[in-house]
Tab-separated table of C-alpha atoms and ligand atoms in Angstrom:
chain	number	residue	atom	x	y	z
A	35	MET	CA	-34.635	23.586	-43.635
A	36	MET	CA	-35.725	25.647	-40.665
A	37	GLU	CA	-37.885	22.767	-39.472
A	38	ALA	CA	-34.956	20.424	-39.807
A	39	LEU	CA	-32.799	22.754	-37.701
A	40	LEU	CA	-35.495	23.086	-35.062
A	41	LEU	CA	-35.911	19.335	-34.994
A	42	LEU	CA	-32.166	18.898	-34.629
A	43	GLY	CA	-32.130	21.334	-31.737
A	44	PHE	CA	-35.002	19.495	-30.093
A	45	VAL	CA	-33.270	16.151	-30.444
A	46	ALA	CA	-30.088	17.616	-28.972
A	47	VAL	CA	-31.929	18.950	-25.938
A	48	VAL	CA	-33.747	15.660	-25.321
A	49	VAL	CA	-30.596	13.602	-25.754
A	50	GLY	CA	-28.728	15.931	-23.416
A	51	THR	CA	-31.235	15.613	-20.599
A	52	VAL	CA	-31.879	11.861	-20.548
A	53	PRO	CA	-29.327	10.327	-18.153
A	54	GLY	CA	-26.952	8.345	-20.296
A	55	GLY	CA	-28.869	9.457	-23.371
A	56	GLN	CA	-25.786	11.008	-24.852
A	57	TYR	CA	-24.161	7.546	-24.813
A	58	ALA	CA	-27.020	5.575	-26.389
A	59	GLY	CA	-25.559	3.129	-28.890
A	60	ASP	CA	-21.958	3.797	-27.913
A	61	LYS	CA	-19.846	0.659	-27.731
A	62	VAL	CA	-16.722	-0.165	-25.781
A	63	LEU	CA	-14.294	-2.149	-27.899
A	64	ARG	CA	-11.108	-3.919	-26.900
A	65	LEU	CA	-8.398	-4.252	-29.491
A	66	LYS	CA	-4.787	-5.335	-29.643
A	67	PRO	CA	-2.739	-3.584	-32.291
A	68	GLU	CA	-0.127	-6.106	-33.358
A	69	ASN	CA	2.062	-4.033	-35.643
A	70	GLU	CA	3.050	-0.474	-36.466
A	71	GLN	CA	0.576	-0.392	-39.372
A	72	GLN	CA	-2.394	-1.170	-37.127
A	73	LEU	CA	-1.154	1.351	-34.590
A	74	GLN	CA	-0.981	3.967	-37.327
A	75	PHE	CA	-4.545	3.140	-38.309
A	76	LEU	CA	-5.619	3.666	-34.700
A	77	ARG	CA	-3.880	7.057	-34.669
A	78	GLU	CA	-5.767	8.092	-37.796
A	79	VAL	CA	-9.098	7.022	-36.337
A	80	ALA	CA	-8.392	8.873	-33.083
A	81	HIS	CA	-7.493	11.901	-35.160
A	82	THR	CA	-10.823	12.075	-36.988
A	83	VAL	CA	-13.265	10.698	-34.399
A	84	LYS	CA	-13.568	11.787	-30.801
A	85	ILE	CA	-13.085	8.310	-29.343
A	86	ASP	CA	-12.738	7.968	-25.611
A	87	PHE	CA	-9.724	5.978	-24.438
A	88	TRP	CA	-10.630	4.036	-21.300
A	89	GLN	CA	-7.616	1.857	-20.809
A	90	PRO	CA	-5.015	3.210	-21.362
A	91	PRO	CA	-6.423	6.735	-20.959
A	92	SER	CA	-4.749	8.152	-24.047
A	93	LEU	CA	-3.347	7.265	-27.437
A	94	GLU	CA	0.251	8.087	-26.500
A	95	LEU	CA	0.194	5.202	-24.044
A	96	VAL	CA	-0.796	2.628	-26.654
A	97	THR	CA	1.964	0.333	-27.874
A	98	THR	CA	1.947	-2.726	-30.122
A	99	ASN	CA	0.510	-5.800	-28.429
A	100	SER	CA	-0.940	-3.772	-25.548
A	101	SER	CA	-4.667	-4.054	-25.110
A	102	VAL	CA	-6.796	-0.972	-25.709
A	103	ASP	CA	-10.334	-0.307	-24.453
A	104	LEU	CA	-12.176	2.388	-26.416
A	105	ARG	CA	-15.615	3.936	-26.197
A	106	VAL	CA	-16.752	4.549	-29.749
A	107	PRO	CA	-19.617	7.029	-30.296
A	108	ALA	CA	-22.777	5.439	-31.726
A	109	GLY	CA	-22.545	7.240	-35.063
A	110	TRP	CA	-19.103	5.821	-35.801
A	111	VAL	CA	-19.490	2.264	-34.590
A	112	SER	CA	-20.314	0.505	-37.876
A	113	ASP	CA	-17.802	2.586	-39.803
A	114	ILE	CA	-14.980	1.862	-37.384
A	115	GLN	CA	-15.875	-1.788	-36.961
A	116	SER	CA	-15.730	-2.397	-40.719
A	117	GLN	CA	-12.472	-0.471	-41.001
A	118	LEU	CA	-11.041	-2.563	-38.191
A	119	GLU	CA	-11.883	-5.726	-40.104
A	120	LYS	CA	-10.161	-4.351	-43.213
A	121	THR	CA	-7.002	-3.558	-41.274
A	122	GLY	CA	-7.059	-7.029	-39.758
A	123	LEU	CA	-7.307	-5.556	-36.287
A	124	LYS	CA	-9.200	-8.067	-34.144
A	125	HIS	CA	-11.566	-6.636	-31.591
A	126	ASP	CA	-13.925	-7.760	-28.862
A	127	VAL	CA	-17.063	-5.893	-27.865
A	128	LEU	CA	-16.785	-5.262	-24.126
A	129	ILE	CA	-19.926	-3.155	-23.857
A	130	ASP	CA	-22.582	-3.381	-26.528
A	131	ASP	CA	-24.602	-0.341	-25.465
A	132	VAL	CA	-23.065	2.077	-22.983
A	133	LYS	CA	-26.409	3.629	-22.055
A	134	THR	CA	-27.874	0.259	-20.970
A	135	VAL	CA	-24.865	-0.553	-18.808
A	136	MET	CA	-24.947	2.953	-17.338
A	137	GLU	CA	-28.446	2.311	-16.084
A	138	LYS	CA	-27.445	-1.110	-14.757
A	139	GLN	CA	-24.772	0.575	-12.690
A	140	PHE	CA	-27.403	1.646	-10.155
A	141	ASP	CA	-28.625	-1.878	-9.551
A	142	GLN	CA	-28.720	-1.654	-5.785
A	143	VAL	CA	-31.989	-0.707	-4.138
A	144	ASP	CA	-31.890	1.585	-1.150
A	145	LEU	CA	-33.538	-0.461	1.627
A	146	SER	CA	-32.730	1.896	4.448
A	147	SER	CA	-33.638	5.545	4.453
A	148	THR	CA	-31.926	6.278	7.756
A	149	ARG	CA	-28.521	4.622	7.500
A	150	TYR	CA	-25.903	5.640	4.985
A	151	ASN	CA	-25.865	3.050	2.236
A	152	TYR	CA	-22.268	2.095	1.511
A	153	GLU	CA	-23.354	-0.173	-1.309
A	154	LYS	CA	-24.454	2.726	-3.462
A	155	TYR	CA	-22.537	5.403	-5.335
A	156	HIS	CA	-23.016	8.818	-3.796
A	157	GLU	CA	-22.955	12.326	-5.138
A	158	TRP	CA	-20.556	14.869	-3.702
A	159	ILE	CA	-23.126	16.603	-1.457
A	160	GLU	CA	-23.969	13.265	0.133
A	161	ILE	CA	-20.311	12.417	0.655
A	162	GLU	CA	-19.667	15.848	2.136
A	163	SER	CA	-22.452	15.538	4.713
A	164	TRP	CA	-21.446	11.922	5.391
A	165	MET	CA	-17.963	13.150	6.356
A	166	ALA	CA	-19.346	15.705	8.777
A	167	LYS	CA	-21.676	13.138	10.303
A	168	ILE	CA	-19.204	10.287	10.736
A	169	ALA	CA	-16.641	12.682	12.220
A	170	THR	CA	-19.050	14.179	14.780
A	171	GLU	CA	-20.455	10.787	15.719
A	172	ASN	CA	-16.993	9.304	16.322
A	173	PRO	CA	-14.933	12.038	17.989
A	174	ARG	CA	-12.544	9.590	19.667
A	175	LEU	CA	-11.615	8.025	16.377
A	176	ILE	CA	-12.138	10.626	13.661
A	177	SER	CA	-11.388	14.265	13.051
A	178	TRP	CA	-11.706	16.134	9.787
A	179	PHE	CA	-9.928	19.091	8.222
A	180	ARG	CA	-10.047	21.091	5.062
A	181	ILE	CA	-6.815	20.623	3.142
A	182	GLY	CA	-7.542	23.041	0.348
A	183	ARG	CA	-10.021	24.246	-2.196
A	184	SER	CA	-10.733	22.992	-5.687
A	185	TYR	CA	-10.545	25.094	-8.848
A	186	GLU	CA	-14.290	25.737	-8.554
A	187	HIS	CA	-13.841	26.759	-4.899
A	188	ARG	CA	-15.167	23.652	-3.240
A	189	ASN	CA	-13.634	22.342	-0.031
A	190	ILE	CA	-11.353	19.332	-0.156
A	191	PHE	CA	-11.574	17.408	3.113
A	192	ILE	CA	-9.408	14.874	4.854
A	193	LEU	CA	-10.423	12.503	7.638
A	194	ARG	CA	-7.892	11.467	10.253
A	195	VAL	CA	-8.871	8.016	11.479
A	196	GLY	CA	-7.204	6.410	14.480
A	197	LYS	CA	-7.350	6.213	18.265
A	198	ARG	CA	-6.322	9.557	19.779
A	199	THR	CA	-3.343	8.854	22.004
A	200	GLY	CA	-1.702	12.251	22.239
A	201	ALA	CA	1.499	10.928	20.674
A	202	THR	CA	2.316	11.185	16.970
A	203	LYS	CA	1.702	7.786	15.436
A	204	PRO	CA	3.010	6.295	12.216
A	205	THR	CA	0.547	7.403	9.561
A	206	ILE	CA	-0.815	5.990	6.316
A	207	PHE	CA	-2.073	8.502	3.775
A	208	MET	CA	-4.768	7.247	1.405
A	209	ASP	CA	-6.584	9.178	-1.297
A	210	CYS	CA	-9.523	8.376	-3.550
A	211	GLY	CA	-11.276	10.082	-6.423
A	212	MET	CA	-8.250	11.600	-8.112
A	213	HIS	CA	-9.831	10.613	-11.419
A	214	ALA	CA	-13.468	11.636	-11.658
A	215	ARG	CA	-14.985	8.669	-13.513
A	216	GLU	CA	-13.445	5.988	-11.293
A	217	TRP	CA	-16.456	5.926	-8.940
A	218	ILE	CA	-15.506	2.753	-7.102
A	219	SER	CA	-12.580	4.672	-5.633
A	220	PRO	CA	-14.503	7.176	-3.421
A	221	ALA	CA	-16.849	4.303	-2.528
A	222	PHE	CA	-13.837	2.404	-1.191
A	223	CYS	CA	-12.506	5.271	0.921
A	224	GLN	CA	-15.931	5.591	2.513
A	225	TRP	CA	-16.103	1.845	3.073
A	226	PHE	CA	-12.694	1.920	4.739
A	227	VAL	CA	-13.752	4.631	7.212
A	228	LYS	CA	-17.010	2.805	7.954
A	229	GLU	CA	-15.124	-0.427	8.630
A	230	ALA	CA	-12.739	1.414	10.935
A	231	VAL	CA	-15.472	2.890	13.144
A	232	GLU	CA	-17.643	-0.235	13.124
A	233	SER	CA	-14.797	-2.651	13.893
A	234	TYR	CA	-12.956	-0.634	16.506
A	235	GLY	CA	-13.207	-2.477	19.846
A	236	LYS	CA	-14.806	-5.483	18.140
A	237	ASN	CA	-12.359	-6.736	15.559
A	238	CYS	CA	-8.953	-7.457	16.995
A	239	SER	CA	-6.758	-6.629	14.003
A	240	MET	CA	-8.564	-3.376	13.158
A	241	THR	CA	-8.436	-2.279	16.821
A	242	THR	CA	-4.698	-2.912	16.976
A	243	LEU	CA	-4.178	-1.020	13.729
A	244	LEU	CA	-6.162	2.007	14.909
A	245	ASN	CA	-4.388	1.990	18.277
A	246	ASN	CA	-0.977	1.991	16.659
A	247	LEU	CA	-1.511	3.905	13.421
A	248	ASP	CA	-3.331	6.910	12.047
A	249	PHE	CA	-4.915	6.965	8.612
A	250	LEU	CA	-5.315	10.168	6.663
A	251	VAL	CA	-8.106	9.608	4.168
A	252	VAL	CA	-9.153	11.939	1.353
A	253	PRO	CA	-12.407	10.424	0.027
A	254	VAL	CA	-12.559	12.661	-3.062
A	255	VAL	CA	-9.508	14.581	-4.289
A	256	ASN	CA	-10.919	15.800	-7.592
A	257	VAL	CA	-14.219	17.148	-6.285
A	258	ASP	CA	-15.048	19.314	-9.322
A	259	GLY	CA	-14.387	16.452	-11.726
A	260	TYR	CA	-16.410	14.039	-9.603
A	261	ILE	CA	-19.420	16.356	-9.694
A	262	TYR	CA	-18.969	16.827	-13.438
A	263	SER	CA	-18.976	13.042	-13.913
A	264	TRP	CA	-22.351	12.930	-12.128
A	265	THR	CA	-23.960	15.854	-13.889
A	266	LYS	CA	-22.480	16.294	-17.371
A	267	ASP	CA	-20.084	13.626	-18.575
A	268	ARG	CA	-19.909	10.236	-16.864
A	269	PHE	CA	-16.503	9.566	-18.410
A	270	TRP	CA	-14.758	12.732	-17.286
A	271	ARG	CA	-11.289	12.025	-15.862
A	272	LYS	CA	-9.443	15.313	-15.335
A	273	THR	CA	-9.842	18.326	-13.081
A	274	ARG	CA	-12.103	21.185	-14.250
A	275	SER	CA	-9.541	23.981	-14.457
A	276	ARG	CA	-9.620	26.214	-17.529
A	277	ASN	CA	-6.651	26.220	-19.890
A	278	ARG	CA	-5.165	29.195	-21.721
A	279	GLY	CA	-5.798	29.522	-25.408
A	280	THR	CA	-8.210	26.598	-25.787
A	281	VAL	CA	-11.744	25.544	-24.983
A	282	CYS	CA	-10.443	22.207	-23.685
A	283	VAL	CA	-10.860	21.934	-19.944
A	284	GLY	CA	-8.927	20.140	-17.226
A	285	THR	CA	-5.599	18.595	-16.271
A	286	ASP	CA	-4.850	14.985	-15.408
A	287	ALA	CA	-4.207	15.175	-11.662
A	288	ASN	CA	-2.132	11.996	-11.832
A	289	ARG	CA	0.267	13.604	-14.339
A	290	ASN	CA	0.540	16.876	-12.431
A	291	PHE	CA	2.747	15.828	-9.508
A	292	ASN	CA	6.364	16.927	-9.465
A	293	ALA	CA	7.899	13.574	-10.374
A	294	LYS	CA	9.899	13.959	-13.635
A	295	TRP	CA	6.889	16.021	-14.601
A	296	CYS	CA	5.618	15.567	-18.166
A	297	SER	CA	8.731	13.712	-19.342
A	298	VAL	CA	6.943	10.545	-20.462
A	299	GLY	CA	3.424	9.098	-20.813
A	300	ALA	CA	1.796	12.490	-20.440
A	301	SER	CA	0.627	15.104	-22.911
A	302	ARG	CA	1.357	18.822	-23.341
A	303	ASN	CA	-1.952	19.197	-25.165
A	304	PRO	CA	-4.779	20.467	-22.901
A	305	CYS	CA	-7.292	18.585	-25.052
A	306	ASP	CA	-5.781	15.215	-24.087
A	307	GLU	CA	-6.897	13.036	-21.177
A	308	THR	CA	-3.337	12.864	-19.855
A	309	TYR	CA	-2.607	16.606	-20.069
A	310	CYS	CA	0.094	17.262	-17.474
A	311	GLY	CA	-0.926	20.872	-16.788
A	312	SER	CA	0.897	24.159	-17.290
A	313	HIS	CA	3.495	23.235	-14.674
A	314	ALA	CA	3.898	20.701	-11.862
A	315	GLU	CA	1.283	21.233	-9.119
A	316	SER	CA	-0.620	23.708	-11.291
A	317	GLU	CA	-3.786	22.027	-9.964
A	318	LEU	CA	-5.040	23.166	-6.552
A	319	GLU	CA	-6.244	19.632	-5.830
A	320	VAL	CA	-2.746	18.233	-6.457
A	321	LYS	CA	-1.152	20.968	-4.367
A	322	ALA	CA	-3.549	20.193	-1.508
A	323	VAL	CA	-2.512	16.511	-1.453
A	324	ALA	CA	1.203	17.295	-1.845
A	325	ASN	CA	1.070	19.927	0.923
A	326	VAL	CA	-0.354	17.452	3.435
A	327	ILE	CA	2.338	14.907	2.613
A	328	ARG	CA	5.034	17.610	2.880
A	329	LYS	CA	3.827	19.096	6.157
A	330	TYR	CA	2.416	16.173	8.115
A	331	LYS	CA	5.051	14.406	10.205
A	332	GLY	CA	5.075	10.650	10.382
A	333	ILE	CA	3.618	9.574	7.035
A	334	LYS	CA	5.098	6.125	6.427
A	335	ALA	CA	2.947	4.912	3.548
A	336	TYR	CA	1.059	6.418	0.623
A	337	ILE	CA	-1.854	4.632	-1.052
A	338	THR	CA	-3.900	5.993	-3.952
A	339	ILE	CA	-7.032	4.261	-5.203
A	340	HIS	CA	-7.944	4.164	-8.908
A	341	SER	CA	-9.828	1.881	-11.282
A	342	TYR	CA	-10.024	-0.238	-13.394
A	343	SER	CA	-7.629	-3.185	-14.221
A	344	GLN	CA	-7.100	-5.012	-10.916
A	345	MET	CA	-3.521	-4.068	-10.223
A	346	CYS	CA	-1.316	-3.212	-7.288
A	347	LEU	CA	1.368	-0.879	-8.588
A	348	PHE	CA	4.390	0.749	-7.015
A	349	PRO	CA	7.193	3.090	-8.225
A	350	TYR	CA	8.497	3.804	-10.619
A	351	SER	CA	6.136	4.877	-13.372
A	352	TYR	CA	8.436	7.524	-14.835
A	353	THR	CA	11.362	5.190	-15.416
A	354	TYR	CA	12.106	1.518	-15.896
A	355	SER	CA	14.666	1.793	-13.093
A	356	LEU	CA	13.791	-0.131	-9.971
A	357	THR	CA	13.613	1.569	-6.579
A	358	SER	CA	16.242	0.714	-3.960
A	359	ASN	CA	13.576	-1.096	-1.923
A	360	TYR	CA	12.096	-2.887	-4.950
A	361	LYS	CA	12.323	-6.306	-3.313
A	362	GLU	CA	10.458	-5.157	-0.237
A	363	LEU	CA	7.744	-3.353	-2.233
A	364	ASN	CA	7.307	-6.367	-4.484
A	365	PHE	CA	7.038	-8.634	-1.442
A	366	ILE	CA	4.366	-6.409	0.140
A	367	ALA	CA	2.409	-6.132	-3.135
A	368	ARG	CA	2.527	-9.900	-3.669
A	369	LYS	CA	1.231	-10.569	-0.145
A	370	ALA	CA	-1.414	-7.843	-0.423
A	371	VAL	CA	-2.889	-9.213	-3.649
A	372	LYS	CA	-2.724	-12.734	-2.207
A	373	ALA	CA	-4.785	-11.609	0.797
A	374	LEU	CA	-7.220	-9.868	-1.563
A	375	LYS	CA	-7.622	-12.979	-3.722
A	376	ASN	CA	-8.411	-15.169	-0.707
A	377	LEU	CA	-11.896	-13.682	-0.355
A	378	HIS	CA	-13.560	-14.027	-3.771
A	379	GLY	CA	-10.724	-15.263	-5.978
A	380	THR	CA	-10.211	-11.872	-7.643
A	381	GLN	CA	-6.847	-11.833	-9.422
A	382	TYR	CA	-4.591	-8.805	-9.338
A	383	THR	CA	-1.331	-8.240	-11.145
A	384	TYR	CA	1.383	-6.322	-9.347
A	385	GLY	CA	4.757	-4.708	-9.907
A	386	PRO	CA	6.438	-1.425	-10.856
A	387	ALA	CA	3.933	0.619	-12.882
A	388	ALA	CA	6.290	1.293	-15.824
A	389	PHE	CA	6.419	-2.444	-16.523
A	390	ILE	CA	2.914	-3.412	-15.503
A	391	ILE	CA	0.817	-0.721	-17.198
A	392	TYR	CA	2.720	2.012	-19.012
A	393	PRO	CA	5.609	4.360	-18.357
A	394	SER	CA	4.282	7.770	-17.311
A	395	ALA	CA	5.518	10.662	-15.241
A	396	GLY	CA	3.889	13.049	-12.794
A	397	GLY	CA	2.075	10.406	-10.775
A	398	SER	CA	1.322	10.808	-7.093
A	399	ASP	CA	2.877	7.501	-5.986
A	400	ASP	CA	6.212	8.324	-7.661
A	401	TRP	CA	6.206	11.818	-6.159
A	402	ALA	CA	5.400	10.568	-2.639
A	403	PHE	CA	8.140	7.950	-2.964
A	404	ASP	CA	10.792	10.441	-4.067
A	405	PHE	CA	9.658	12.808	-1.312
A	406	GLY	CA	10.535	10.077	1.174
A	407	VAL	CA	7.423	7.970	1.667
A	408	LYS	CA	9.082	4.672	0.799
A	409	TYR	CA	5.937	2.537	0.930
A	410	SER	CA	3.952	3.943	-1.963
A	411	PHE	CA	1.212	2.106	-3.863
A	412	THR	CA	-1.426	2.670	-6.543
A	413	PHE	CA	-4.395	0.315	-6.571
A	414	GLU	CA	-6.444	-0.159	-9.693
A	415	LEU	CA	-9.637	-1.783	-8.430
A	416	ARG	CA	-12.217	-3.913	-10.277
A	417	ASP	CA	-12.918	-4.917	-12.884
A	418	THR	CA	-10.841	-5.952	-15.921
A	419	GLY	CA	-13.129	-4.371	-18.507
A	420	LYS	CA	-16.526	-6.035	-18.493
A	421	TYR	CA	-18.021	-2.902	-16.976
A	422	GLY	CA	-14.904	-0.774	-16.603
A	423	PHE	CA	-15.829	2.567	-15.043
A	424	LEU	CA	-19.485	1.470	-14.988
A	425	LEU	CA	-18.941	-1.176	-12.297
A	426	PRO	CA	-22.437	-1.993	-10.962
A	427	GLU	CA	-23.270	-1.046	-7.396
A	428	SER	CA	-23.802	-4.744	-6.593
A	429	GLN	CA	-20.010	-5.074	-6.876
A	430	ILE	CA	-19.225	-2.309	-4.375
A	431	LYS	CA	-19.442	-4.659	-1.397
A	432	PRO	CA	-17.288	-7.534	-2.719
A	433	THR	CA	-14.790	-5.079	-4.201
A	434	CYS	CA	-14.440	-3.117	-0.971
A	435	GLU	CA	-14.316	-6.216	1.219
A	436	GLU	CA	-11.484	-7.770	-0.760
A	437	THR	CA	-9.598	-4.470	-1.039
A	438	MET	CA	-9.816	-4.075	2.740
A	439	LEU	CA	-7.758	-7.263	3.057
A	440	ALA	CA	-4.986	-5.848	0.875
A	441	ILE	CA	-4.960	-2.536	2.747
A	442	ASN	CA	-5.036	-4.404	6.040
A	443	TYR	CA	-1.967	-6.378	4.986
A	444	ILE	CA	-0.039	-3.221	4.072
A	445	ALA	CA	-1.129	-1.395	7.234
A	446	THR	CA	-0.141	-4.314	9.456
A	447	TYR	CA	3.243	-4.430	7.745
A	448	ILE	CA	3.722	-0.703	8.417
A	449	ALA	CA	2.594	-1.037	12.045
A	450	ASN	CA	5.167	-3.771	12.624
A	451	LEU	CA	8.113	-1.887	11.145
A	452	PRO	CA	10.873	-1.324	13.693
B	166	9B3	C1	-0.210	6.304	-13.530
B	166	9B3	C2	0.906	6.869	-12.945
B	166	9B3	CL1	1.684	8.214	-13.718
B	166	9B3	C3	1.409	6.391	-11.756
B	166	9B3	N1	2.522	6.959	-11.193
B	166	9B3	N2	0.831	5.354	-11.140
B	166	9B3	C4	-0.263	4.800	-11.689
B	166	9B3	C5	-0.816	5.239	-12.888
B	166	9B3	C6	-2.032	4.596	-13.454
B	166	9B3	C7	-3.266	5.444	-13.383
B	166	9B3	C8	-3.148	6.620	-14.342
B	166	9B3	O1	-3.090	7.733	-13.849
B	166	9B3	O2	-3.113	6.451	-15.565
B	166	9B3	C9	-4.392	4.588	-13.700
B	166	9B3	SE1	-6.070	5.434	-13.890
B	167	ZN	ZN1	-26.920	8.319	-2.428
B	168	ZN	ZN1	-7.172	6.746	-12.209
B	169	ZN	ZN1	-7.275	3.479	-14.045
């Protein structure tokens, strides 16, 4: 018995240290519950097994006929698959072995040791020193500030990108990395800043944009979560703040904004992925973003970058009501996804989030909109589930290039407003 325990302990240690080892044999399944009975079955499974909801991020957001992507732990796969058959719940296997795909994620070789490689995913320390470097090397275009501290006392930085003119310019606020596991998001914010400095004075449309607009870019909002997704749990979504009366950690930053907070599509249970927090803006990271938007004069548009699903969303999420400028937002979203598609044919859906994904409150785009930033968008970048959060590095470039076209469309629209 003692030997068995020792062996178990040994296995646990080994599994815990191999990167991705803890996910060996895990599968990602896609299913479509078609009736209440199948939904009930899914609830029971989720109750007994710690399955990881990828899309949507929690059980509460699952409805009949919506598609659900789940990561099922290796030990439960055969059990759950056979139960699914019995219930008549059809499923596709999106990822056959999570560990294998996790390794494939880093499929880009680093050819240059001197230049920052924008086609790779970077850890927080690299991103932090990248910010300092790009800001000091481009003083006429970029300045950086600390906008707050994370729960674990790390600095949250913002880059202001745009030609210094002395006047206050119309400004576009863009944030990335609100959800830890959505790694393509910080990669895009970095790509955007790179494109800005490399194209200024060379590319006509980017030069005009930077002469007439400022961009406020937060490359990683949820710094603690991002680090945790690199070091402990690749599929971590929330912040890393401790909760009272439970061992469950973290709050969903995109349910913690003060927009009909926790009224729908969010959970009061700290153990859930969509936990809305103890109160609106309980998270320092959320407060930091909201404070900038409150205090900074001239913010005309808000853009937040997430993944995955390939969508361009706008308010509202917390209600099925349409905004007063619905027609204009829908027009902009349609044109933005059209521009995006032109490059590699990538298809995006677009519309008010409540209709297009799921109704949920406390989101940053809804809050910014109600605060007065009437051009407010959430992007869900690539892909549609083949790799999900494990989008390979070889897709960073095409993803960022096409997304640039959508952002460029929105920014040009804002610059040309009367
Ligand atoms: C969610 C909300 Cl609450 C919102 N206002 N806009 C977009 C979303 C979708 C993201 C989320 O937080 O679930 C996708 Se990762
Ligand atoms: Zn790196
Ligand atoms: Zn997200
Ligand atoms: Zn997402």
